[in-house]
Amino acid sequence: MEIREIEEDDLTGLLRLYTQLHDNSMPESDSRLQNLWEQILKDKNHHIIIGTVNDEIVSSCVLIIVPN
């Protein structure tokens, strides 16, 4: 297993994992979703750590840094 911070092109794999966890359908990739993804990636206080096996995302952890 490889552990690393998520990258821009990992969105589809992350969404695939989330649909399995919550039994939801895959969301449509539209401008709203892309804008949200870009905001998450640009936020220096929002980190998503993923675990991959054979380049497939099998786990994730969201880390939010709250400055206080």
PDB file of C-alpha atoms in Angstrom:
ATOM      1  CA  MET A   1       0.000   0.000   0.000  1.00  0.00           C
ATOM      2  CA  GLU A   2       1.202   3.499  -0.816  1.00  0.00           C
ATOM      3  CA  ILE A   3       0.153   6.441   1.396  1.00  0.00           C
ATOM      4  CA  ARG A   4       0.281   9.928  -0.128  1.00  0.00           C
ATOM      5  CA  GLU A   5      -1.483  13.245  -0.421  1.00  0.00           C
ATOM      6  CA  ILE A   6      -4.147  13.408  -3.096  1.00  0.00           C
ATOM      7  CA  GLU A   7      -3.362  14.932  -6.485  1.00  0.00           C
ATOM      8  CA  GLU A   8      -5.541  16.741  -8.985  1.00  0.00           C
ATOM      9  CA  ASP A   9      -6.073  13.714 -11.231  1.00  0.00           C
ATOM     10  CA  ASP A  10      -7.229  11.507  -8.301  1.00  0.00           C
ATOM     11  CA  LEU A  11     -10.768  12.921  -8.174  1.00  0.00           C
ATOM     12  CA  THR A  12     -12.417  10.071 -10.099  1.00  0.00           C
ATOM     13  CA  GLY A  13     -10.752   7.439  -7.922  1.00  0.00           C
ATOM     14  CA  LEU A  14     -11.746   9.269  -4.752  1.00  0.00           C
ATOM     15  CA  LEU A  15     -15.342   9.594  -5.894  1.00  0.00           C
ATOM     16  CA  ARG A  16     -15.377   5.892  -6.822  1.00  0.00           C
ATOM     17  CA  LEU A  17     -14.272   5.056  -3.259  1.00  0.00           C
ATOM     18  CA  TYR A  18     -16.918   7.348  -1.737  1.00  0.00           C
ATOM     19  CA  THR A  19     -19.699   5.808  -3.844  1.00  0.00           C
ATOM     20  CA  GLN A  20     -18.755   2.362  -2.490  1.00  0.00           C
ATOM     21  CA  LEU A  21     -18.692   3.596   1.096  1.00  0.00           C
ATOM     22  CA  HIS A  22     -22.068   5.306   0.955  1.00  0.00           C
ATOM     23  CA  ASP A  23     -23.876   3.332  -1.767  1.00  0.00           C
ATOM     24  CA  ASN A  24     -24.354   6.469  -3.879  1.00  0.00           C
ATOM     25  CA  SER A  25     -24.161   6.839  -7.619  1.00  0.00           C
ATOM     26  CA  MET A  26     -21.155   8.500  -9.223  1.00  0.00           C
ATOM     27  CA  PRO A  27     -21.739  12.268  -9.448  1.00  0.00           C
ATOM     28  CA  GLU A  28     -21.672  13.923 -12.837  1.00  0.00           C
ATOM     29  CA  SER A  29     -18.416  15.717 -13.550  1.00  0.00           C
ATOM     30  CA  ASP A  30     -19.647  19.250 -14.163  1.00  0.00           C
ATOM     31  CA  SER A  31     -18.227  22.736 -13.645  1.00  0.00           C
ATOM     32  CA  ARG A  32     -19.613  22.916 -10.095  1.00  0.00           C
ATOM     33  CA  LEU A  33     -17.777  19.736  -9.101  1.00  0.00           C
ATOM     34  CA  GLN A  34     -14.567  20.868 -10.806  1.00  0.00           C
ATOM     35  CA  ASN A  35     -14.712  24.275  -9.092  1.00  0.00           C
ATOM     36  CA  LEU A  36     -15.199  22.644  -5.692  1.00  0.00           C
ATOM     37  CA  TRP A  37     -12.306  20.249  -6.337  1.00  0.00           C
ATOM     38  CA  GLU A  38     -10.036  23.147  -7.315  1.00  0.00           C
ATOM     39  CA  GLN A  39     -10.969  25.020  -4.129  1.00  0.00           C
ATOM     40  CA  ILE A  40     -10.147  21.976  -2.002  1.00  0.00           C
ATOM     41  CA  LEU A  41      -6.784  21.487  -3.709  1.00  0.00           C
ATOM     42  CA  LYS A  42      -5.835  25.167  -3.333  1.00  0.00           C
ATOM     43  CA  ASP A  43      -6.793  25.354   0.355  1.00  0.00           C
ATOM     44  CA  LYS A  44      -3.543  25.111   2.350  1.00  0.00           C
ATOM     45  CA  ASN A  45      -5.526  24.011   5.410  1.00  0.00           C
ATOM     46  CA  HIS A  46      -7.421  21.163   3.685  1.00  0.00           C
ATOM     47  CA  HIS A  47      -5.531  17.944   2.982  1.00  0.00           C
ATOM     48  CA  ILE A  48      -6.726  14.580   1.735  1.00  0.00           C
ATOM     49  CA  ILE A  49      -4.429  11.640   2.406  1.00  0.00           C
ATOM     50  CA  ILE A  50      -5.082   8.482   0.401  1.00  0.00           C
ATOM     51  CA  GLY A  51      -3.987   4.883   0.483  1.00  0.00           C
ATOM     52  CA  THR A  52      -3.593   3.140  -2.872  1.00  0.00           C
ATOM     53  CA  VAL A  53      -3.110  -0.448  -3.933  1.00  0.00           C
ATOM     54  CA  ASN A  54      -2.080  -1.006  -7.553  1.00  0.00           C
ATOM     55  CA  ASP A  55      -2.861   2.698  -8.205  1.00  0.00           C
ATOM     56  CA  GLU A  56      -6.464   2.295  -6.972  1.00  0.00           C
ATOM     57  CA  ILE A  57      -7.603   4.446  -4.041  1.00  0.00           C
ATOM     58  CA  VAL A  58      -8.678   2.125  -1.222  1.00  0.00           C
ATOM     59  CA  SER A  59      -8.728   4.522   1.719  1.00  0.00           C
ATOM     60  CA  SER A  60      -8.826   8.235   2.477  1.00  0.00           C
ATOM     61  CA  CYS A  61      -8.438  10.583   5.401  1.00  0.00           C
ATOM     62  CA  VAL A  62      -9.383  14.278   5.401  1.00  0.00           C
ATOM     63  CA  LEU A  63      -7.201  16.557   7.496  1.00  0.00           C
ATOM     64  CA  ILE A  64      -8.409  20.091   8.201  1.00  0.00           C
ATOM     65  CA  ILE A  65      -6.044  22.480   9.951  1.00  0.00           C
ATOM     66  CA  VAL A  66      -7.977  24.952  12.087  1.00  0.00           C
ATOM     67  CA  PRO A  67      -5.856  27.964  12.951  1.00  0.00           C
ATOM     68  CA  ASN A  68      -6.710  28.969  16.490  1.00  0.00           C
TER      69      ASN A  68
END
